[in-house]
Amino acid sequence: MKQLSSIALLIATLATGCASLAVTDEAIVDRTAFAIGQNKGDFTISNRSDEGTTTRYSVRTKAGQEYNCFVGGSFNVLGRSVSEAICTKKGEIARNPLLR
């Protein structure tokens, strides 16, 4: 019974995961490029902050546009999972991306 409890705890830990392990720099770049409509080499990412299952970061394009972005990341039984990036231009009110 003790072994079964240990396995259940391990599965629960892996299922929740943490953004610092689940969200790679490559995943951030890929999802950000899609979210802001830029090529991967046309922006820089800085100020990454991992908070639980969320990674927040700043983006600056070569044209000088600045964004605040975040992605969610975790591990589940299928492996690593990273959400699409949600980005808002600095100085603008955040809007629901599904209502654009």
PDB file of N, CA and C in Angstrom:
ATOM      1  N   MET A   1       0.821  -1.191   0.000  1.00  0.00           N
ATOM      2  CA  MET A   1       0.000   0.000   0.000  1.00  0.00           C
ATOM      3  C   MET A   1       0.870   1.263   0.000  1.00  0.00           C
ATOM      4  N   LYS A   2       2.002   1.204   0.732  1.00  0.00           N
ATOM      5  CA  LYS A   2       2.896   2.361   0.787  1.00  0.00           C
ATOM      6  C   LYS A   2       3.485   2.653  -0.585  1.00  0.00           C
ATOM      7  N   GLN A   3       3.823   1.605  -1.334  1.00  0.00           N
ATOM      8  CA  GLN A   3       4.381   1.786  -2.663  1.00  0.00           C
ATOM      9  C   GLN A   3       3.347   2.418  -3.598  1.00  0.00           C
ATOM     10  N   LEU A   4       2.093   2.016  -3.478  1.00  0.00           N
ATOM     11  CA  LEU A   4       1.019   2.575  -4.295  1.00  0.00           C
ATOM     12  C   LEU A   4       0.843   4.062  -4.005  1.00  0.00           C
ATOM     13  N   SER A   5       0.944   4.440  -2.731  1.00  0.00           N
ATOM     14  CA  SER A   5       0.846   5.857  -2.358  1.00  0.00           C
ATOM     15  C   SER A   5       2.001   6.653  -2.940  1.00  0.00           C
ATOM     16  N   SER A   6       3.193   6.080  -2.923  1.00  0.00           N
ATOM     17  CA  SER A   6       4.360   6.758  -3.489  1.00  0.00           C
ATOM     18  C   SER A   6       4.203   6.967  -4.991  1.00  0.00           C
ATOM     19  N   ILE A   7       3.687   5.977  -5.671  1.00  0.00           N
ATOM     20  CA  ILE A   7       3.468   6.085  -7.118  1.00  0.00           C
ATOM     21  C   ILE A   7       2.412   7.145  -7.409  1.00  0.00           C
ATOM     22  N   ALA A   8       1.343   7.176  -6.644  1.00  0.00           N
ATOM     23  CA  ALA A   8       0.291   8.180  -6.835  1.00  0.00           C
ATOM     24  C   ALA A   8       0.833   9.580  -6.612  1.00  0.00           C
ATOM     25  N   LEU A   9       1.684   9.748  -5.605  1.00  0.00           N
ATOM     26  CA  LEU A   9       2.291  11.054  -5.330  1.00  0.00           C
ATOM     27  C   LEU A   9       3.203  11.474  -6.480  1.00  0.00           C
ATOM     28  N   LEU A  10       3.976  10.546  -7.005  1.00  0.00           N
ATOM     29  CA  LEU A  10       4.860  10.832  -8.134  1.00  0.00           C
ATOM     30  C   LEU A  10       4.052  11.258  -9.360  1.00  0.00           C
ATOM     31  N   ILE A  11       2.985  10.559  -9.654  1.00  0.00           N
ATOM     32  CA  ILE A  11       2.134  10.894 -10.803  1.00  0.00           C
ATOM     33  C   ILE A  11       1.507  12.268 -10.620  1.00  0.00           C
ATOM     34  N   ALA A  12       1.038  12.565  -9.425  1.00  0.00           N
ATOM     35  CA  ALA A  12       0.435  13.877  -9.154  1.00  0.00           C
ATOM     36  C   ALA A  12       1.461  14.990  -9.319  1.00  0.00           C
ATOM     37  N   THR A  13       2.675  14.751  -8.873  1.00  0.00           N
ATOM     38  CA  THR A  13       3.741  15.750  -9.003  1.00  0.00           C
ATOM     39  C   THR A  13       4.078  15.993 -10.466  1.00  0.00           C
ATOM     40  N   LEU A  14       4.201  14.938 -11.242  1.00  0.00           N
ATOM     41  CA  LEU A  14       4.509  15.084 -12.660  1.00  0.00           C
ATOM     42  C   LEU A  14       3.358  15.728 -13.423  1.00  0.00           C
ATOM     43  N   ALA A  15       2.135  15.459 -13.018  1.00  0.00           N
ATOM     44  CA  ALA A  15       0.973  16.015 -13.708  1.00  0.00           C
ATOM     45  C   ALA A  15       0.889  17.521 -13.524  1.00  0.00           C
ATOM     46  N   THR A  16       1.258  18.017 -12.358  1.00  0.00           N
ATOM     47  CA  THR A  16       1.176  19.455 -12.132  1.00  0.00           C
ATOM     48  C   THR A  16       2.374  20.151 -12.733  1.00  0.00           C
ATOM     49  N   GLY A  17       3.534  19.587 -12.576  1.00  0.00           N
ATOM     50  CA  GLY A  17       4.737  20.139 -13.173  1.00  0.00           C
ATOM     51  C   GLY A  17       5.052  21.539 -12.701  1.00  0.00           C
ATOM     52  N   CYS A  18       6.043  22.120 -13.320  1.00  0.00           N
ATOM     53  CA  CYS A  18       6.377  23.493 -13.009  1.00  0.00           C
ATOM     54  C   CYS A  18       6.939  24.124 -14.265  1.00  0.00           C
ATOM     55  N   ALA A  19       6.604  25.390 -14.455  1.00  0.00           N
ATOM     56  CA  ALA A  19       6.956  26.080 -15.697  1.00  0.00           C
ATOM     57  C   ALA A  19       8.459  26.142 -15.928  1.00  0.00           C
ATOM     58  N   SER A  20       9.245  26.264 -14.869  1.00  0.00           N
ATOM     59  CA  SER A  20      10.691  26.389 -15.061  1.00  0.00           C
ATOM     60  C   SER A  20      11.283  25.155 -15.739  1.00  0.00           C
ATOM     61  N   LEU A  21      10.651  24.004 -15.580  1.00  0.00           N
ATOM     62  CA  LEU A  21      11.115  22.779 -16.228  1.00  0.00           C
ATOM     63  C   LEU A  21      10.374  22.502 -17.534  1.00  0.00           C
ATOM     64  N   ALA A  22       9.096  22.795 -17.569  1.00  0.00           N
ATOM     65  CA  ALA A  22       8.270  22.447 -18.726  1.00  0.00           C
ATOM     66  C   ALA A  22       8.429  23.408 -19.895  1.00  0.00           C
ATOM     67  N   VAL A  23       8.661  24.679 -19.610  1.00  0.00           N
ATOM     68  CA  VAL A  23       8.707  25.699 -20.667  1.00  0.00           C
ATOM     69  C   VAL A  23      10.156  25.962 -21.080  1.00  0.00           C
ATOM     70  N   THR A  24      10.501  25.527 -22.264  1.00  0.00           N
ATOM     71  CA  THR A  24      11.853  25.756 -22.771  1.00  0.00           C
ATOM     72  C   THR A  24      11.926  27.122 -23.457  1.00  0.00           C
ATOM     73  N   ASP A  25      13.143  27.628 -23.625  1.00  0.00           N
ATOM     74  CA  ASP A  25      13.323  28.893 -24.342  1.00  0.00           C
ATOM     75  C   ASP A  25      12.812  28.768 -25.779  1.00  0.00           C
ATOM     76  N   GLU A  26      13.037  27.619 -26.387  1.00  0.00           N
ATOM     77  CA  GLU A  26      12.564  27.388 -27.757  1.00  0.00           C
ATOM     78  C   GLU A  26      11.034  27.463 -27.836  1.00  0.00           C
ATOM     79  N   ALA A  27      10.350  26.889 -26.845  1.00  0.00           N
ATOM     80  CA  ALA A  27       8.891  26.935 -26.829  1.00  0.00           C
ATOM     81  C   ALA A  27       8.402  28.376 -26.702  1.00  0.00           C
ATOM     82  N   ILE A  28       9.083  29.164 -25.865  1.00  0.00           N
ATOM     83  CA  ILE A  28       8.701  30.572 -25.709  1.00  0.00           C
ATOM     84  C   ILE A  28       8.845  31.312 -27.037  1.00  0.00           C
ATOM     85  N   VAL A  29       9.958  31.129 -27.718  1.00  0.00           N
ATOM     86  CA  VAL A  29      10.198  31.814 -28.995  1.00  0.00           C
ATOM     87  C   VAL A  29       9.156  31.394 -30.034  1.00  0.00           C
ATOM     88  N   ASP A  30       8.904  30.101 -30.171  1.00  0.00           N
ATOM     89  CA  ASP A  30       7.933  29.599 -31.146  1.00  0.00           C
ATOM     90  C   ASP A  30       6.545  30.180 -30.909  1.00  0.00           C
ATOM     91  N   ARG A  31       6.083  30.111 -29.676  1.00  0.00           N
ATOM     92  CA  ARG A  31       4.727  30.558 -29.367  1.00  0.00           C
ATOM     93  C   ARG A  31       4.592  32.081 -29.425  1.00  0.00           C
ATOM     94  N   THR A  32       5.666  32.791 -29.059  1.00  0.00           N
ATOM     95  CA  THR A  32       5.638  34.247 -29.123  1.00  0.00           C
ATOM     96  C   THR A  32       5.601  34.724 -30.567  1.00  0.00           C
ATOM     97  N   ALA A  33       6.397  34.116 -31.432  1.00  0.00           N
ATOM     98  CA  ALA A  33       6.400  34.494 -32.850  1.00  0.00           C
ATOM     99  C   ALA A  33       4.995  34.388 -33.424  1.00  0.00           C
ATOM    100  N   PHE A  34       4.303  33.332 -33.109  1.00  0.00           N
ATOM    101  CA  PHE A  34       2.932  33.138 -33.591  1.00  0.00           C
ATOM    102  C   PHE A  34       1.996  34.189 -32.987  1.00  0.00           C
ATOM    103  N   ALA A  35       2.116  34.432 -31.681  1.00  0.00           N
ATOM    104  CA  ALA A  35       1.196  35.343 -30.988  1.00  0.00           C
ATOM    105  C   ALA A  35       1.308  36.783 -31.464  1.00  0.00           C
ATOM    106  N   ILE A  36       2.527  37.237 -31.756  1.00  0.00           N
ATOM    107  CA  ILE A  36       2.693  38.646 -32.153  1.00  0.00           C
ATOM    108  C   ILE A  36       2.853  38.813 -33.659  1.00  0.00           C
ATOM    109  N   GLY A  37       2.850  37.723 -34.403  1.00  0.00           N
ATOM    110  CA  GLY A  37       2.923  37.797 -35.859  1.00  0.00           C
ATOM    111  C   GLY A  37       4.270  38.261 -36.386  1.00  0.00           C
ATOM    112  N   GLN A  38       5.343  37.842 -35.724  1.00  0.00           N
ATOM    113  CA  GLN A  38       6.698  38.221 -36.136  1.00  0.00           C
ATOM    114  C   GLN A  38       7.509  36.960 -36.437  1.00  0.00           C
ATOM    115  N   ASN A  39       8.570  37.121 -37.200  1.00  0.00           N
ATOM    116  CA  ASN A  39       9.511  36.025 -37.408  1.00  0.00           C
ATOM    117  C   ASN A  39      10.323  35.820 -36.133  1.00  0.00           C
ATOM    118  N   LYS A  40      10.824  34.622 -35.934  1.00  0.00           N
ATOM    119  CA  LYS A  40      11.549  34.287 -34.708  1.00  0.00           C
ATOM    120  C   LYS A  40      12.753  35.174 -34.441  1.00  0.00           C
ATOM    121  N   GLY A  41      13.443  35.641 -35.449  1.00  0.00           N
ATOM    122  CA  GLY A  41      14.628  36.472 -35.249  1.00  0.00           C
ATOM    123  C   GLY A  41      14.341  37.961 -35.124  1.00  0.00           C
ATOM    124  N   ASP A  42      13.059  38.340 -35.172  1.00  0.00           N
ATOM    125  CA  ASP A  42      12.702  39.755 -35.179  1.00  0.00           C
ATOM    126  C   ASP A  42      12.333  40.318 -33.807  1.00  0.00           C
ATOM    127  N   PHE A  43      12.612  39.576 -32.741  1.00  0.00           N
ATOM    128  CA  PHE A  43      12.316  40.065 -31.392  1.00  0.00           C
ATOM    129  C   PHE A  43      13.265  39.426 -30.391  1.00  0.00           C
ATOM    130  N   THR A  44      13.347  40.045 -29.220  1.00  0.00           N
ATOM    131  CA  THR A  44      14.143  39.486 -28.122  1.00  0.00           C
ATOM    132  C   THR A  44      13.244  39.295 -26.912  1.00  0.00           C
ATOM    133  N   ILE A  45      13.598  38.313 -26.118  1.00  0.00           N
ATOM    134  CA  ILE A  45      12.847  37.988 -24.905  1.00  0.00           C
ATOM    135  C   ILE A  45      13.728  38.275 -23.699  1.00  0.00           C
ATOM    136  N   SER A  46      13.134  38.893 -22.671  1.00  0.00           N
ATOM    137  CA  SER A  46      13.885  39.200 -21.461  1.00  0.00           C
ATOM    138  C   SER A  46      12.973  39.088 -20.241  1.00  0.00           C
ATOM    139  N   ASN A  47      13.567  39.207 -19.085  1.00  0.00           N
ATOM    140  CA  ASN A  47      12.843  39.235 -17.801  1.00  0.00           C
ATOM    141  C   ASN A  47      11.942  38.028 -17.577  1.00  0.00           C
ATOM    142  N   ARG A  48      12.421  36.830 -17.929  1.00  0.00           N
ATOM    143  CA  ARG A  48      11.627  35.619 -17.708  1.00  0.00           C
ATOM    144  C   ARG A  48      11.422  35.395 -16.219  1.00  0.00           C
ATOM    145  N   SER A  49      10.187  35.081 -15.856  1.00  0.00           N
ATOM    146  CA  SER A  49       9.848  34.798 -14.466  1.00  0.00           C
ATOM    147  C   SER A  49       8.920  33.593 -14.436  1.00  0.00           C
ATOM    148  N   ASP A  50       9.341  32.528 -13.760  1.00  0.00           N
ATOM    149  CA  ASP A  50       8.530  31.318 -13.634  1.00  0.00           C
ATOM    150  C   ASP A  50       7.787  31.349 -12.308  1.00  0.00           C
ATOM    151  N   GLU A  51       6.455  31.252 -12.384  1.00  0.00           N
ATOM    152  CA  GLU A  51       5.605  31.292 -11.199  1.00  0.00           C
ATOM    153  C   GLU A  51       4.652  30.099 -11.243  1.00  0.00           C
ATOM    154  N   GLY A  52       4.998  29.038 -10.556  1.00  0.00           N
ATOM    155  CA  GLY A  52       4.156  27.843 -10.586  1.00  0.00           C
ATOM    156  C   GLY A  52       4.140  27.240 -11.977  1.00  0.00           C
ATOM    157  N   THR A  53       2.976  27.211 -12.608  1.00  0.00           N
ATOM    158  CA  THR A  53       2.861  26.660 -13.957  1.00  0.00           C
ATOM    159  C   THR A  53       2.829  27.750 -15.023  1.00  0.00           C
ATOM    160  N   THR A  54       3.135  28.997 -14.656  1.00  0.00           N
ATOM    161  CA  THR A  54       3.102  30.119 -15.591  1.00  0.00           C
ATOM    162  C   THR A  54       4.488  30.735 -15.754  1.00  0.00           C
ATOM    163  N   THR A  55       4.849  31.028 -16.989  1.00  0.00           N
ATOM    164  CA  THR A  55       6.081  31.751 -17.286  1.00  0.00           C
ATOM    165  C   THR A  55       5.689  33.099 -17.880  1.00  0.00           C
ATOM    166  N   ARG A  56       6.131  34.175 -17.243  1.00  0.00           N
ATOM    167  CA  ARG A  56       5.885  35.541 -17.729  1.00  0.00           C
ATOM    168  C   ARG A  56       7.202  36.105 -18.247  1.00  0.00           C
ATOM    169  N   TYR A  57       7.124  36.955 -19.279  1.00  0.00           N
ATOM    170  CA  TYR A  57       8.338  37.515 -19.862  1.00  0.00           C
ATOM    171  C   TYR A  57       8.005  38.757 -20.681  1.00  0.00           C
ATOM    172  N   SER A  58       9.041  39.520 -21.018  1.00  0.00           N
ATOM    173  CA  SER A  58       8.905  40.724 -21.836  1.00  0.00           C
ATOM    174  C   SER A  58       9.454  40.454 -23.228  1.00  0.00           C
ATOM    175  N   VAL A  59       8.871  41.131 -24.229  1.00  0.00           N
ATOM    176  CA  VAL A  59       9.292  40.982 -25.613  1.00  0.00           C
ATOM    177  C   VAL A  59       9.505  42.374 -26.196  1.00  0.00           C
ATOM    178  N   ARG A  60      10.573  42.520 -26.963  1.00  0.00           N
ATOM    179  CA  ARG A  60      10.829  43.767 -27.694  1.00  0.00           C
ATOM    180  C   ARG A  60      11.175  43.396 -29.126  1.00  0.00           C
ATOM    181  N   THR A  61      10.423  43.962 -30.071  1.00  0.00           N
ATOM    182  CA  THR A  61      10.669  43.685 -31.480  1.00  0.00           C
ATOM    183  C   THR A  61      11.758  44.611 -32.005  1.00  0.00           C
ATOM    184  N   LYS A  62      12.311  44.260 -33.171  1.00  0.00           N
ATOM    185  CA  LYS A  62      13.319  45.111 -33.795  1.00  0.00           C
ATOM    186  C   LYS A  62      12.740  46.479 -34.143  1.00  0.00           C
ATOM    187  N   ALA A  63      11.423  46.543 -34.354  1.00  0.00           N
ATOM    188  CA  ALA A  63      10.753  47.808 -34.681  1.00  0.00           C
ATOM    189  C   ALA A  63      10.470  48.641 -33.427  1.00  0.00           C
ATOM    190  N   GLY A  64      10.796  48.103 -32.240  1.00  0.00           N
ATOM    191  CA  GLY A  64      10.620  48.849 -31.000  1.00  0.00           C
ATOM    192  C   GLY A  64       9.324  48.597 -30.260  1.00  0.00           C
ATOM    193  N   GLN A  65       8.470  47.725 -30.765  1.00  0.00           N
ATOM    194  CA  GLN A  65       7.235  47.399 -30.051  1.00  0.00           C
ATOM    195  C   GLN A  65       7.577  46.539 -28.838  1.00  0.00           C
ATOM    196  N   GLU A  66       6.870  46.776 -27.726  1.00  0.00           N
ATOM    197  CA  GLU A  66       7.112  46.007 -26.506  1.00  0.00           C
ATOM    198  C   GLU A  66       5.832  45.315 -26.066  1.00  0.00           C
ATOM    199  N   TYR A  67       5.999  44.091 -25.584  1.00  0.00           N
ATOM    200  CA  TYR A  67       4.869  43.268 -25.151  1.00  0.00           C
ATOM    201  C   TYR A  67       5.162  42.643 -23.788  1.00  0.00           C
ATOM    202  N   ASN A  68       4.113  42.401 -23.037  1.00  0.00           N
ATOM    203  CA  ASN A  68       4.159  41.542 -21.858  1.00  0.00           C
ATOM    204  C   ASN A  68       3.456  40.253 -22.263  1.00  0.00           C
ATOM    205  N   CYS A  69       4.099  39.118 -22.027  1.00  0.00           N
ATOM    206  CA  CYS A  69       3.548  37.838 -22.474  1.00  0.00           C
ATOM    207  C   CYS A  69       3.601  36.801 -21.356  1.00  0.00           C
ATOM    208  N   PHE A  70       2.818  35.741 -21.541  1.00  0.00           N
ATOM    209  CA  PHE A  70       2.923  34.588 -20.653  1.00  0.00           C
ATOM    210  C   PHE A  70       2.494  33.327 -21.377  1.00  0.00           C
ATOM    211  N   VAL A  71       3.035  32.210 -20.914  1.00  0.00           N
ATOM    212  CA  VAL A  71       2.633  30.871 -21.348  1.00  0.00           C
ATOM    213  C   VAL A  71       2.476  30.012 -20.109  1.00  0.00           C
ATOM    214  N   GLY A  72       1.692  28.969 -20.237  1.00  0.00           N
ATOM    215  CA  GLY A  72       1.551  27.986 -19.167  1.00  0.00           C
ATOM    216  C   GLY A  72       2.301  26.732 -19.553  1.00  0.00           C
ATOM    217  N   GLY A  73       2.869  26.055 -18.573  1.00  0.00           N
ATOM    218  CA  GLY A  73       3.605  24.837 -18.872  1.00  0.00           C
ATOM    219  C   GLY A  73       3.480  23.818 -17.769  1.00  0.00           C
ATOM    220  N   SER A  74       3.406  22.562 -18.163  1.00  0.00           N
ATOM    221  CA  SER A  74       3.326  21.480 -17.187  1.00  0.00           C
ATOM    222  C   SER A  74       3.733  20.169 -17.868  1.00  0.00           C
ATOM    223  N   PHE A  75       3.808  19.138 -17.070  1.00  0.00           N
ATOM    224  CA  PHE A  75       4.028  17.786 -17.567  1.00  0.00           C
ATOM    225  C   PHE A  75       2.770  16.990 -17.286  1.00  0.00           C
ATOM    226  N   ASN A  76       2.416  16.110 -18.213  1.00  0.00           N
ATOM    227  CA  ASN A  76       1.297  15.205 -17.976  1.00  0.00           C
ATOM    228  C   ASN A  76       1.691  13.827 -18.486  1.00  0.00           C
ATOM    229  N   VAL A  77       0.753  12.920 -18.509  1.00  0.00           N
ATOM    230  CA  VAL A  77       1.085  11.547 -18.900  1.00  0.00           C
ATOM    231  C   VAL A  77       1.570  11.455 -20.342  1.00  0.00           C
ATOM    232  N   LEU A  78       1.274  12.451 -21.160  1.00  0.00           N
ATOM    233  CA  LEU A  78       1.726  12.461 -22.545  1.00  0.00           C
ATOM    234  C   LEU A  78       3.059  13.175 -22.725  1.00  0.00           C
ATOM    235  N   GLY A  79       3.566  13.801 -21.658  1.00  0.00           N
ATOM    236  CA  GLY A  79       4.841  14.512 -21.736  1.00  0.00           C
ATOM    237  C   GLY A  79       4.690  15.985 -21.409  1.00  0.00           C
ATOM    238  N   ARG A  80       5.548  16.781 -22.001  1.00  0.00           N
ATOM    239  CA  ARG A  80       5.586  18.230 -21.770  1.00  0.00           C
ATOM    240  C   ARG A  80       4.420  18.909 -22.490  1.00  0.00           C
ATOM    241  N   SER A  81       3.814  19.901 -21.832  1.00  0.00           N
ATOM    242  CA  SER A  81       2.714  20.648 -22.429  1.00  0.00           C
ATOM    243  C   SER A  81       2.942  22.137 -22.191  1.00  0.00           C
ATOM    244  N   VAL A  82       2.938  22.923 -23.278  1.00  0.00           N
ATOM    245  CA  VAL A  82       3.113  24.371 -23.176  1.00  0.00           C
ATOM    246  C   VAL A  82       1.975  25.030 -23.947  1.00  0.00           C
ATOM    247  N   SER A  83       1.300  25.967 -23.307  1.00  0.00           N
ATOM    248  CA  SER A  83       0.177  26.644 -23.937  1.00  0.00           C
ATOM    249  C   SER A  83       0.647  27.614 -25.011  1.00  0.00           C
ATOM    250  N   GLU A  84      -0.282  28.160 -25.758  1.00  0.00           N
ATOM    251  CA  GLU A  84       0.024  29.242 -26.681  1.00  0.00           C
ATOM    252  C   GLU A  84       0.360  30.480 -25.855  1.00  0.00           C
ATOM    253  N   ALA A  85       1.148  31.388 -26.411  1.00  0.00           N
ATOM    254  CA  ALA A  85       1.505  32.619 -25.716  1.00  0.00           C
ATOM    255  C   ALA A  85       0.348  33.611 -25.777  1.00  0.00           C
ATOM    256  N   ILE A  86       0.157  34.314 -24.694  1.00  0.00           N
ATOM    257  CA  ILE A  86      -0.781  35.424 -24.632  1.00  0.00           C
ATOM    258  C   ILE A  86       0.069  36.675 -24.448  1.00  0.00           C
ATOM    259  N   CYS A  87      -0.025  37.613 -25.390  1.00  0.00           N
ATOM    260  CA  CYS A  87       0.809  38.814 -25.359  1.00  0.00           C
ATOM    261  C   CYS A  87      -0.065  40.062 -25.460  1.00  0.00           C
ATOM    262  N   THR A  88       0.321  41.073 -24.703  1.00  0.00           N
ATOM    263  CA  THR A  88      -0.356  42.362 -24.729  1.00  0.00           C
ATOM    264  C   THR A  88       0.685  43.443 -24.930  1.00  0.00           C
ATOM    265  N   LYS A  89       0.420  44.370 -25.853  1.00  0.00           N
ATOM    266  CA  LYS A  89       1.336  45.489 -26.048  1.00  0.00           C
ATOM    267  C   LYS A  89       1.397  46.303 -24.771  1.00  0.00           C
ATOM    268  N   LYS A  90       2.603  46.702 -24.399  1.00  0.00           N
ATOM    269  CA  LYS A  90       2.756  47.522 -23.205  1.00  0.00           C
ATOM    270  C   LYS A  90       1.991  48.820 -23.393  1.00  0.00           C
ATOM    271  N   GLY A  91       1.267  49.212 -22.365  1.00  0.00           N
ATOM    272  CA  GLY A  91       0.475  50.429 -22.403  1.00  0.00           C
ATOM    273  C   GLY A  91      -0.950  50.222 -22.867  1.00  0.00           C
ATOM    274  N   GLU A  92      -1.286  49.033 -23.357  1.00  0.00           N
ATOM    275  CA  GLU A  92      -2.651  48.740 -23.786  1.00  0.00           C
ATOM    276  C   GLU A  92      -3.332  47.839 -22.766  1.00  0.00           C
ATOM    277  N   ILE A  93      -4.633  47.892 -22.745  1.00  0.00           N
ATOM    278  CA  ILE A  93      -5.415  47.057 -21.836  1.00  0.00           C
ATOM    279  C   ILE A  93      -5.448  45.635 -22.395  1.00  0.00           C
ATOM    280  N   ALA A  94      -5.244  44.657 -21.528  1.00  0.00           N
ATOM    281  CA  ALA A  94      -5.295  43.250 -21.949  1.00  0.00           C
ATOM    282  C   ALA A  94      -6.698  42.913 -22.422  1.00  0.00           C
ATOM    283  N   ARG A  95      -6.773  42.199 -23.546  1.00  0.00           N
ATOM    284  CA  ARG A  95      -8.061  41.781 -24.107  1.00  0.00           C
ATOM    285  C   ARG A  95      -8.093  40.275 -24.216  1.00  0.00           C
ATOM    286  N   ASN A  96      -9.280  39.736 -24.204  1.00  0.00           N
ATOM    287  CA  ASN A  96      -9.473  38.304 -24.376  1.00  0.00           C
ATOM    288  C   ASN A  96      -9.088  37.939 -25.804  1.00  0.00           C
ATOM    289  N   PRO A  97      -8.060  37.089 -26.008  1.00  0.00           N
ATOM    290  CA  PRO A  97      -7.623  36.759 -27.368  1.00  0.00           C
ATOM    291  C   PRO A  97      -8.677  36.008 -28.177  1.00  0.00           C
ATOM    292  N   LEU A  98      -9.646  35.426 -27.514  1.00  0.00           N
ATOM    293  CA  LEU A  98     -10.695  34.694 -28.221  1.00  0.00           C
ATOM    294  C   LEU A  98     -11.754  35.624 -28.799  1.00  0.00           C
ATOM    295  N   LEU A  99     -11.756  36.874 -28.372  1.00  0.00           N
ATOM    296  CA  LEU A  99     -12.766  37.824 -28.840  1.00  0.00           C
ATOM    297  C   LEU A  99     -12.218  38.822 -29.854  1.00  0.00           C
ATOM    298  N   ARG A 100     -11.005  38.640 -30.328  1.00  0.00           N
ATOM    299  CA  ARG A 100     -10.401  39.570 -31.294  1.00  0.00           C
ATOM    300  C   ARG A 100     -11.079  39.497 -32.629  1.00  0.00           C
TER     301      ARG A 100
END
